[in-house]
Amino acid sequence: MAGRPSLAEASVPTWRARWTDRSNGCWCRLFYLRNAMINFSSNGTCFMFPVSRFSSAKALGWASWLGHSWLPQIFKILGAKSAEGLSLQSVMLELTALTGTVVYSITNNFPFSSWGEALFLTLQTIAICFLVMHYRGETVKGVAFLACYAMLLLALLSPLTPLTVVTLLQASNVPAVVVGKLLQAATNYHNGHTGQLSAITVFMLFGGSLARIFTSVQETGDPLMAGVFVVSSLCNGLIAAQVLFYWNAKPPHKQKKEQ
C-alpha cells in the first residue's frame, strides 16, 4: 500500500536516520541502531555487505565494547570518595578526543559498531570529570561544566556546524590523546603512585584500543580513525606500564595509617 514502509524497513530497528532535505540542502541527523550486516540505500532498497569481509571486524567491534569502559574507575572513585591521583586536565582532554570521534562518526554515517563504545565512554568520562570536581569541593563548577558541555555537543551535532569544523575536531584527537595521557603519566611520576587510578580500567582501555585499530580499518576505511587508535594504544600502554611499575606504591597518607 502506498505510503506504508516496506517489510524490510519495518523489521530493522533504528536509532539514527539521516536524510537530505533537497529543498534547502541541509542535513538532518537522528540516532538509530544500525543493523550489523544490512544497510539501506536512499530509495529504500536493501543490500547486503559481504559477510567474509565484515563479519570478523564487526564481531571484534562489538566485543571490544567490553574492553572500553571507565565503569571500574567510576566505582573506585565512589568507593574511596576520592579522586586522588587523577589528572583533571587529562580527563578533559580524553573527553575532547571522545567527543570528536562521536561527532565525526555520526556526521560520516559510520557503522555504529565501529564507534559505539566511544559514545558510552563519553558519558562515563563526563561522570568522571564531575566526580573529580565534586571530590575537590568544586561541585558547583562541576554542574556548570555539565551544562556547558551539553550545549556544546548540541551545537556540534546541529546542521549549522560545517563539516570542516567536525573534521578538524577529529584531527585534534591525536594531540589531545597524547597530551592527556602524558599529563596523567607525569602526575603518576610526580606522585610516585597511581592513586585512585583503576588498574582494571587502564588494562581494558589498552586492550580495547588495540582491537579498535583493526575494526576501524575494516569497517570505516578511514585512516584518521585508525591513526587515533594507534596513538591511543601507545599512550594507554604507557599508563599500563606505570600501573605495573607502581603496583605496590601507596599514597603517603595510607602509609602513615598502616604505621
PDB file of C-alpha atoms in Angstrom:
ATOM      1  CA  MET A   1       0.000   0.000   0.000  1.00  0.00           C
ATOM      2  CA  ALA A   2       1.339   3.446  -0.896  1.00  0.00           C
ATOM      3  CA  GLY A   3       2.741   5.452   1.977  1.00  0.00           C
ATOM      4  CA  ARG A   4       3.459   2.391   4.163  1.00  0.00           C
ATOM      5  CA  PRO A   5       7.056   1.244   4.873  1.00  0.00           C
ATOM      6  CA  SER A   6       8.279  -1.968   3.283  1.00  0.00           C
ATOM      7  CA  LEU A   7       8.686  -5.140   5.336  1.00  0.00           C
ATOM      8  CA  ALA A   8      12.479  -4.750   5.289  1.00  0.00           C
ATOM      9  CA  GLU A   9      12.268  -1.179   6.541  1.00  0.00           C
ATOM     10  CA  ALA A  10       9.814  -2.096   9.291  1.00  0.00           C
ATOM     11  CA  SER A  11      11.800  -5.117  10.525  1.00  0.00           C
ATOM     12  CA  VAL A  12      15.137  -3.378  11.182  1.00  0.00           C
ATOM     13  CA  PRO A  13      15.283  -1.336  14.404  1.00  0.00           C
ATOM     14  CA  THR A  14      16.873   2.061  14.028  1.00  0.00           C
ATOM     15  CA  TRP A  15      18.497   4.565  16.365  1.00  0.00           C
ATOM     16  CA  ARG A  16      19.631   7.084  13.798  1.00  0.00           C
ATOM     17  CA  ALA A  17      18.172   8.147  10.478  1.00  0.00           C
ATOM     18  CA  ARG A  18      19.949  10.556   8.218  1.00  0.00           C
ATOM     19  CA  TRP A  19      18.450  12.187   5.177  1.00  0.00           C
ATOM     20  CA  THR A  20      18.875  15.197   2.940  1.00  0.00           C
ATOM     21  CA  ASP A  21      16.270  17.897   2.642  1.00  0.00           C
ATOM     22  CA  ARG A  22      16.656  18.610  -1.063  1.00  0.00           C
ATOM     23  CA  SER A  23      14.737  21.870  -0.777  1.00  0.00           C
ATOM     24  CA  ASN A  24      17.324  23.586   1.383  1.00  0.00           C
ATOM     25  CA  GLY A  25      20.288  21.210   1.146  1.00  0.00           C
ATOM     26  CA  CYS A  26      20.747  20.792   4.916  1.00  0.00           C
ATOM     27  CA  TRP A  27      21.445  17.503   6.675  1.00  0.00           C
ATOM     28  CA  CYS A  28      19.208  16.274   9.497  1.00  0.00           C
ATOM     29  CA  ARG A  29      20.565  13.747  11.951  1.00  0.00           C
ATOM     30  CA  LEU A  30      18.733  11.405  14.308  1.00  0.00           C
ATOM     31  CA  PHE A  31      20.037   8.336  16.157  1.00  0.00           C
ATOM     32  CA  TYR A  32      19.423   4.811  15.013  1.00  0.00           C
ATOM     33  CA  LEU A  33      20.563   1.267  15.749  1.00  0.00           C
ATOM     34  CA  ARG A  34      22.290   0.239  12.562  1.00  0.00           C
ATOM     35  CA  ASN A  35      21.821  -3.385  11.584  1.00  0.00           C
ATOM     36  CA  ALA A  36      25.191  -5.175  11.769  1.00  0.00           C
ATOM     37  CA  MET A  37      25.070  -6.520   8.225  1.00  0.00           C
ATOM     38  CA  ILE A  38      22.267  -4.615   6.418  1.00  0.00           C
ATOM     39  CA  ASN A  39      22.188  -1.063   5.122  1.00  0.00           C
ATOM     40  CA  PHE A  40      19.577   0.777   3.094  1.00  0.00           C
ATOM     41  CA  SER A  41      20.052   2.970   0.084  1.00  0.00           C
ATOM     42  CA  SER A  42      18.293   6.308  -0.188  1.00  0.00           C
ATOM     43  CA  ASN A  43      15.382   4.771  -2.132  1.00  0.00           C
ATOM     44  CA  GLY A  44      14.733   2.076   0.471  1.00  0.00           C
ATOM     45  CA  THR A  45      16.424  -0.747  -1.440  1.00  0.00           C
ATOM     46  CA  CYS A  46      18.027  -3.324   0.837  1.00  0.00           C
ATOM     47  CA  PHE A  47      21.508  -4.620   0.069  1.00  0.00           C
ATOM     48  CA  MET A  48      23.960  -6.845   1.932  1.00  0.00           C
ATOM     49  CA  PHE A  49      27.607  -6.243   2.852  1.00  0.00           C
ATOM     50  CA  PRO A  50      29.984  -9.142   2.065  1.00  0.00           C
ATOM     51  CA  VAL A  51      29.990 -11.309   5.180  1.00  0.00           C
ATOM     52  CA  SER A  52      33.549 -12.531   4.644  1.00  0.00           C
ATOM     53  CA  ARG A  53      34.934  -9.010   4.901  1.00  0.00           C
ATOM     54  CA  PHE A  54      32.881  -7.557   7.715  1.00  0.00           C
ATOM     55  CA  SER A  55      31.789 -10.416   9.983  1.00  0.00           C
ATOM     56  CA  SER A  56      35.055 -10.736  11.904  1.00  0.00           C
ATOM     57  CA  ALA A  57      35.537  -6.976  12.135  1.00  0.00           C
ATOM     58  CA  LYS A  58      32.017  -6.415  13.425  1.00  0.00           C
ATOM     59  CA  ALA A  59      32.260  -9.285  15.911  1.00  0.00           C
ATOM     60  CA  LEU A  60      35.515  -7.832  17.250  1.00  0.00           C
ATOM     61  CA  GLY A  61      33.986  -4.359  17.192  1.00  0.00           C
ATOM     62  CA  TRP A  62      31.067  -5.331  19.397  1.00  0.00           C
ATOM     63  CA  ALA A  63      33.355  -7.424  21.631  1.00  0.00           C
ATOM     64  CA  SER A  64      35.761  -4.510  22.092  1.00  0.00           C
ATOM     65  CA  TRP A  65      32.974  -2.611  23.826  1.00  0.00           C
ATOM     66  CA  LEU A  66      33.812  -4.823  26.799  1.00  0.00           C
ATOM     67  CA  GLY A  67      37.378  -3.535  26.606  1.00  0.00           C
ATOM     68  CA  HIS A  68      36.355   0.110  26.615  1.00  0.00           C
ATOM     69  CA  SER A  69      34.908   1.028  29.977  1.00  0.00           C
ATOM     70  CA  TRP A  70      35.519   3.631  32.652  1.00  0.00           C
ATOM     71  CA  LEU A  71      32.994   1.964  34.992  1.00  0.00           C
ATOM     72  CA  PRO A  72      35.645   0.332  37.245  1.00  0.00           C
ATOM     73  CA  GLN A  73      37.253   3.772  37.549  1.00  0.00           C
ATOM     74  CA  ILE A  74      33.927   5.361  38.498  1.00  0.00           C
ATOM     75  CA  PHE A  75      33.231   2.664  41.105  1.00  0.00           C
ATOM     76  CA  LYS A  76      36.732   3.060  42.566  1.00  0.00           C
ATOM     77  CA  ILE A  77      36.306   6.831  42.925  1.00  0.00           C
ATOM     78  CA  LEU A  78      32.886   6.406  44.548  1.00  0.00           C
ATOM     79  CA  GLY A  79      34.164   3.675  46.865  1.00  0.00           C
ATOM     80  CA  ALA A  80      37.145   5.711  48.025  1.00  0.00           C
ATOM     81  CA  LYS A  81      35.215   9.008  47.930  1.00  0.00           C
ATOM     82  CA  SER A  82      38.349  10.484  46.452  1.00  0.00           C
ATOM     83  CA  ALA A  83      39.794  11.228  43.010  1.00  0.00           C
ATOM     84  CA  GLU A  84      43.386  11.435  44.232  1.00  0.00           C
ATOM     85  CA  GLY A  85      45.926  10.721  41.529  1.00  0.00           C
ATOM     86  CA  LEU A  86      43.631  11.550  38.607  1.00  0.00           C
ATOM     87  CA  SER A  87      44.597  14.495  36.435  1.00  0.00           C
ATOM     88  CA  LEU A  88      41.522  16.596  35.623  1.00  0.00           C
ATOM     89  CA  GLN A  89      43.279  18.087  32.605  1.00  0.00           C
ATOM     90  CA  SER A  90      43.997  14.585  31.315  1.00  0.00           C
ATOM     91  CA  VAL A  91      40.367  13.515  31.723  1.00  0.00           C
ATOM     92  CA  MET A  92      39.170  16.690  29.981  1.00  0.00           C
ATOM     93  CA  LEU A  93      41.437  16.042  27.002  1.00  0.00           C
ATOM     94  CA  GLU A  94      40.208  12.451  26.890  1.00  0.00           C
ATOM     95  CA  LEU A  95      36.659  13.792  26.741  1.00  0.00           C
ATOM     96  CA  THR A  96      37.633  16.122  23.893  1.00  0.00           C
ATOM     97  CA  ALA A  97      39.017  13.206  21.877  1.00  0.00           C
ATOM     98  CA  LEU A  98      35.958  11.029  22.527  1.00  0.00           C
ATOM     99  CA  THR A  99      33.581  13.832  21.601  1.00  0.00           C
ATOM    100  CA  GLY A 100      35.437  14.362  18.342  1.00  0.00           C
ATOM    101  CA  THR A 101      35.141  10.656  17.492  1.00  0.00           C
ATOM    102  CA  VAL A 102      31.397  10.565  18.217  1.00  0.00           C
ATOM    103  CA  VAL A 103      30.574  13.707  16.247  1.00  0.00           C
ATOM    104  CA  TYR A 104      32.842  12.743  13.328  1.00  0.00           C
ATOM    105  CA  SER A 105      31.363   9.235  13.139  1.00  0.00           C
ATOM    106  CA  ILE A 106      27.754  10.451  13.216  1.00  0.00           C
ATOM    107  CA  THR A 107      28.480  13.058  10.550  1.00  0.00           C
ATOM    108  CA  ASN A 108      30.126  10.494   8.259  1.00  0.00           C
ATOM    109  CA  ASN A 109      27.432   7.866   8.868  1.00  0.00           C
ATOM    110  CA  PHE A 110      29.911   5.213  10.057  1.00  0.00           C
ATOM    111  CA  PRO A 111      28.517   1.865  11.320  1.00  0.00           C
ATOM    112  CA  PHE A 112      27.529   2.132  14.974  1.00  0.00           C
ATOM    113  CA  SER A 113      29.615  -0.956  15.836  1.00  0.00           C
ATOM    114  CA  SER A 114      32.765   0.912  14.727  1.00  0.00           C
ATOM    115  CA  TRP A 115      32.364   3.794  17.200  1.00  0.00           C
ATOM    116  CA  GLY A 116      29.537   2.950  19.602  1.00  0.00           C
ATOM    117  CA  GLU A 117      31.808   2.411  22.584  1.00  0.00           C
ATOM    118  CA  ALA A 118      33.035   5.994  22.187  1.00  0.00           C
ATOM    119  CA  LEU A 119      29.508   7.192  22.957  1.00  0.00           C
ATOM    120  CA  PHE A 120      29.357   5.226  26.203  1.00  0.00           C
ATOM    121  CA  LEU A 121      32.929   6.189  27.085  1.00  0.00           C
ATOM    122  CA  THR A 122      31.950   9.819  26.572  1.00  0.00           C
ATOM    123  CA  LEU A 123      29.115   9.501  29.087  1.00  0.00           C
ATOM    124  CA  GLN A 124      31.402   7.758  31.575  1.00  0.00           C
ATOM    125  CA  THR A 125      34.175  10.329  31.110  1.00  0.00           C
ATOM    126  CA  ILE A 126      31.688  13.140  31.747  1.00  0.00           C
ATOM    127  CA  ALA A 127      30.790  11.408  35.015  1.00  0.00           C
ATOM    128  CA  ILE A 128      34.465  11.149  35.987  1.00  0.00           C
ATOM    129  CA  CYS A 129      35.043  14.841  35.247  1.00  0.00           C
ATOM    130  CA  PHE A 130      32.150  15.733  37.530  1.00  0.00           C
ATOM    131  CA  LEU A 131      33.308  13.361  40.285  1.00  0.00           C
ATOM    132  CA  VAL A 132      36.852  14.767  40.212  1.00  0.00           C
ATOM    133  CA  MET A 133      35.464  18.288  40.640  1.00  0.00           C
ATOM    134  CA  HIS A 134      32.954  17.139  43.272  1.00  0.00           C
ATOM    135  CA  TYR A 135      35.568  15.471  45.478  1.00  0.00           C
ATOM    136  CA  ARG A 136      37.786  18.523  45.151  1.00  0.00           C
ATOM    137  CA  GLY A 137      34.991  20.599  46.672  1.00  0.00           C
ATOM    138  CA  GLU A 138      34.016  22.208  43.355  1.00  0.00           C
ATOM    139  CA  THR A 139      30.517  20.751  42.895  1.00  0.00           C
ATOM    140  CA  VAL A 140      29.029  23.986  41.537  1.00  0.00           C
ATOM    141  CA  LYS A 141      31.807  24.161  38.975  1.00  0.00           C
ATOM    142  CA  GLY A 142      31.044  20.559  38.027  1.00  0.00           C
ATOM    143  CA  VAL A 143      27.363  21.307  37.427  1.00  0.00           C
ATOM    144  CA  ALA A 144      28.289  24.313  35.263  1.00  0.00           C
ATOM    145  CA  PHE A 145      30.648  22.079  33.299  1.00  0.00           C
ATOM    146  CA  LEU A 146      27.843  19.585  32.587  1.00  0.00           C
ATOM    147  CA  ALA A 147      25.556  22.352  31.294  1.00  0.00           C
ATOM    148  CA  CYS A 148      28.250  23.873  29.065  1.00  0.00           C
ATOM    149  CA  TYR A 149      29.234  20.518  27.626  1.00  0.00           C
ATOM    150  CA  ALA A 150      25.618  19.655  26.768  1.00  0.00           C
ATOM    151  CA  MET A 151      25.176  22.913  24.863  1.00  0.00           C
ATOM    152  CA  LEU A 152      28.486  22.451  23.032  1.00  0.00           C
ATOM    153  CA  LEU A 153      27.587  18.924  21.964  1.00  0.00           C
ATOM    154  CA  LEU A 154      24.206  20.044  20.622  1.00  0.00           C
ATOM    155  CA  ALA A 155      25.930  22.780  18.643  1.00  0.00           C
ATOM    156  CA  LEU A 156      28.430  20.334  17.117  1.00  0.00           C
ATOM    157  CA  LEU A 157      25.663  17.935  16.070  1.00  0.00           C
ATOM    158  CA  SER A 158      23.489  20.648  14.586  1.00  0.00           C
ATOM    159  CA  PRO A 159      23.340  21.281  10.813  1.00  0.00           C
ATOM    160  CA  LEU A 160      24.877  24.704  11.450  1.00  0.00           C
ATOM    161  CA  THR A 161      28.310  23.208  12.169  1.00  0.00           C
ATOM    162  CA  PRO A 162      30.407  22.956   8.951  1.00  0.00           C
ATOM    163  CA  LEU A 163      31.944  19.604   8.045  1.00  0.00           C
ATOM    164  CA  THR A 164      35.408  21.179   8.111  1.00  0.00           C
ATOM    165  CA  VAL A 165      34.986  22.014  11.802  1.00  0.00           C
ATOM    166  CA  VAL A 166      33.988  18.422  12.587  1.00  0.00           C
ATOM    167  CA  THR A 167      36.990  17.097  10.634  1.00  0.00           C
ATOM    168  CA  LEU A 168      39.355  19.447  12.456  1.00  0.00           C
ATOM    169  CA  LEU A 169      37.913  18.290  15.784  1.00  0.00           C
ATOM    170  CA  GLN A 170      38.610  14.676  14.843  1.00  0.00           C
ATOM    171  CA  ALA A 171      42.117  15.573  13.669  1.00  0.00           C
ATOM    172  CA  SER A 172      42.777  17.203  17.053  1.00  0.00           C
ATOM    173  CA  ASN A 173      42.164  13.835  18.725  1.00  0.00           C
ATOM    174  CA  VAL A 174      45.759  12.727  18.263  1.00  0.00           C
ATOM    175  CA  PRO A 175      47.368  15.659  20.117  1.00  0.00           C
ATOM    176  CA  ALA A 176      44.544  15.583  22.686  1.00  0.00           C
ATOM    177  CA  VAL A 177      45.116  11.896  23.436  1.00  0.00           C
ATOM    178  CA  VAL A 178      48.905  12.274  23.558  1.00  0.00           C
ATOM    179  CA  VAL A 179      48.914  15.355  25.787  1.00  0.00           C
ATOM    180  CA  GLY A 180      46.186  13.932  28.022  1.00  0.00           C
ATOM    181  CA  LYS A 181      47.961  10.632  28.616  1.00  0.00           C
ATOM    182  CA  LEU A 182      51.315  12.367  29.119  1.00  0.00           C
ATOM    183  CA  LEU A 183      49.734  14.621  31.748  1.00  0.00           C
ATOM    184  CA  GLN A 184      48.421  11.547  33.587  1.00  0.00           C
ATOM    185  CA  ALA A 185      51.807   9.857  33.262  1.00  0.00           C
ATOM    186  CA  ALA A 186      53.510  12.987  34.637  1.00  0.00           C
ATOM    187  CA  THR A 187      51.037  13.061  37.546  1.00  0.00           C
ATOM    188  CA  ASN A 188      51.801   9.425  38.344  1.00  0.00           C
ATOM    189  CA  TYR A 189      55.546  10.069  38.194  1.00  0.00           C
ATOM    190  CA  HIS A 190      55.309  13.182  40.369  1.00  0.00           C
ATOM    191  CA  ASN A 191      53.187  11.432  42.995  1.00  0.00           C
ATOM    192  CA  GLY A 192      55.211   8.232  42.936  1.00  0.00           C
ATOM    193  CA  HIS A 193      51.967   6.214  42.764  1.00  0.00           C
ATOM    194  CA  THR A 194      48.814   5.918  40.665  1.00  0.00           C
ATOM    195  CA  GLY A 195      46.388   6.903  43.445  1.00  0.00           C
ATOM    196  CA  GLN A 196      42.759   6.063  42.612  1.00  0.00           C
ATOM    197  CA  LEU A 197      43.589   5.195  39.010  1.00  0.00           C
ATOM    198  CA  SER A 198      41.838   1.888  38.297  1.00  0.00           C
ATOM    199  CA  ALA A 199      44.183  -0.823  37.009  1.00  0.00           C
ATOM    200  CA  ILE A 200      41.213  -2.713  35.542  1.00  0.00           C
ATOM    201  CA  THR A 201      40.146   0.329  33.520  1.00  0.00           C
ATOM    202  CA  VAL A 202      43.682   1.002  32.311  1.00  0.00           C
ATOM    203  CA  PHE A 203      44.222  -2.539  31.034  1.00  0.00           C
ATOM    204  CA  MET A 204      40.738  -2.702  29.487  1.00  0.00           C
ATOM    205  CA  LEU A 205      41.321   0.557  27.622  1.00  0.00           C
ATOM    206  CA  PHE A 206      44.695  -0.688  26.396  1.00  0.00           C
ATOM    207  CA  GLY A 207      43.258  -3.938  25.040  1.00  0.00           C
ATOM    208  CA  GLY A 208      40.191  -2.222  23.592  1.00  0.00           C
ATOM    209  CA  SER A 209      42.212   0.396  21.725  1.00  0.00           C
ATOM    210  CA  LEU A 210      44.381  -2.336  20.167  1.00  0.00           C
ATOM    211  CA  ALA A 211      41.260  -4.115  18.904  1.00  0.00           C
ATOM    212  CA  ARG A 212      39.880  -0.859  17.531  1.00  0.00           C
ATOM    213  CA  ILE A 213      42.843  -0.442  15.164  1.00  0.00           C
ATOM    214  CA  PHE A 214      41.653  -3.486  13.212  1.00  0.00           C
ATOM    215  CA  THR A 215      37.930  -2.732  13.337  1.00  0.00           C
ATOM    216  CA  SER A 216      38.332   0.904  12.283  1.00  0.00           C
ATOM    217  CA  VAL A 217      40.365  -0.120   9.227  1.00  0.00           C
ATOM    218  CA  GLN A 218      37.906  -2.852   8.222  1.00  0.00           C
ATOM    219  CA  GLU A 219      34.639  -1.024   8.883  1.00  0.00           C
ATOM    220  CA  THR A 220      35.373   2.602   8.052  1.00  0.00           C
ATOM    221  CA  GLY A 221      38.498   2.553   5.882  1.00  0.00           C
ATOM    222  CA  ASP A 222      39.258   5.973   7.385  1.00  0.00           C
ATOM    223  CA  PRO A 223      43.000   6.456   8.118  1.00  0.00           C
ATOM    224  CA  LEU A 224      42.224   9.290  10.520  1.00  0.00           C
ATOM    225  CA  MET A 225      40.113   6.986  12.702  1.00  0.00           C
ATOM    226  CA  ALA A 226      42.746   4.222  12.604  1.00  0.00           C
ATOM    227  CA  GLY A 227      45.548   6.662  13.407  1.00  0.00           C
ATOM    228  CA  VAL A 228      43.756   7.893  16.509  1.00  0.00           C
ATOM    229  CA  PHE A 229      43.507   4.337  17.850  1.00  0.00           C
ATOM    230  CA  VAL A 230      47.180   3.611  17.088  1.00  0.00           C
ATOM    231  CA  VAL A 231      48.248   6.645  19.098  1.00  0.00           C
ATOM    232  CA  SER A 232      45.702   5.816  21.807  1.00  0.00           C
ATOM    233  CA  SER A 233      47.125   2.282  22.111  1.00  0.00           C
ATOM    234  CA  LEU A 234      50.664   3.598  22.566  1.00  0.00           C
ATOM    235  CA  CYS A 235      49.577   6.089  25.221  1.00  0.00           C
ATOM    236  CA  ASN A 236      47.388   3.574  27.058  1.00  0.00           C
ATOM    237  CA  GLY A 237      50.341   1.188  27.005  1.00  0.00           C
ATOM    238  CA  LEU A 238      52.464   3.814  28.776  1.00  0.00           C
ATOM    239  CA  ILE A 239      49.892   4.229  31.553  1.00  0.00           C
ATOM    240  CA  ALA A 240      49.519   0.441  31.850  1.00  0.00           C
ATOM    241  CA  ALA A 241      53.302   0.130  32.280  1.00  0.00           C
ATOM    242  CA  GLN A 242      53.200   2.736  35.077  1.00  0.00           C
ATOM    243  CA  VAL A 243      50.401   0.857  36.829  1.00  0.00           C
ATOM    244  CA  LEU A 244      52.601  -2.252  36.894  1.00  0.00           C
ATOM    245  CA  PHE A 245      55.680  -0.267  37.965  1.00  0.00           C
ATOM    246  CA  TYR A 246      53.848   1.468  40.842  1.00  0.00           C
ATOM    247  CA  TRP A 247      51.797  -1.611  41.741  1.00  0.00           C
ATOM    248  CA  ASN A 248      52.995  -1.757  45.371  1.00  0.00           C
ATOM    249  CA  ALA A 249      53.375   2.005  45.827  1.00  0.00           C
ATOM    250  CA  LYS A 250      50.842   3.699  48.110  1.00  0.00           C
ATOM    251  CA  PRO A 251      49.948   7.341  48.810  1.00  0.00           C
ATOM    252  CA  PRO A 252      51.808   8.836  51.820  1.00  0.00           C
ATOM    253  CA  HIS A 253      48.690   9.181  53.982  1.00  0.00           C
ATOM    254  CA  LYS A 254      47.935   5.461  53.568  1.00  0.00           C
ATOM    255  CA  GLN A 255      51.473   4.568  54.570  1.00  0.00           C
ATOM    256  CA  LYS A 256      51.118   6.646  57.768  1.00  0.00           C
ATOM    257  CA  LYS A 257      47.851   4.904  58.658  1.00  0.00           C
ATOM    258  CA  GLU A 258      49.480   1.480  58.290  1.00  0.00           C
ATOM    259  CA  GLN A 259      52.377   2.571  60.521  1.00  0.00           C
TER     260      GLN A 259
END
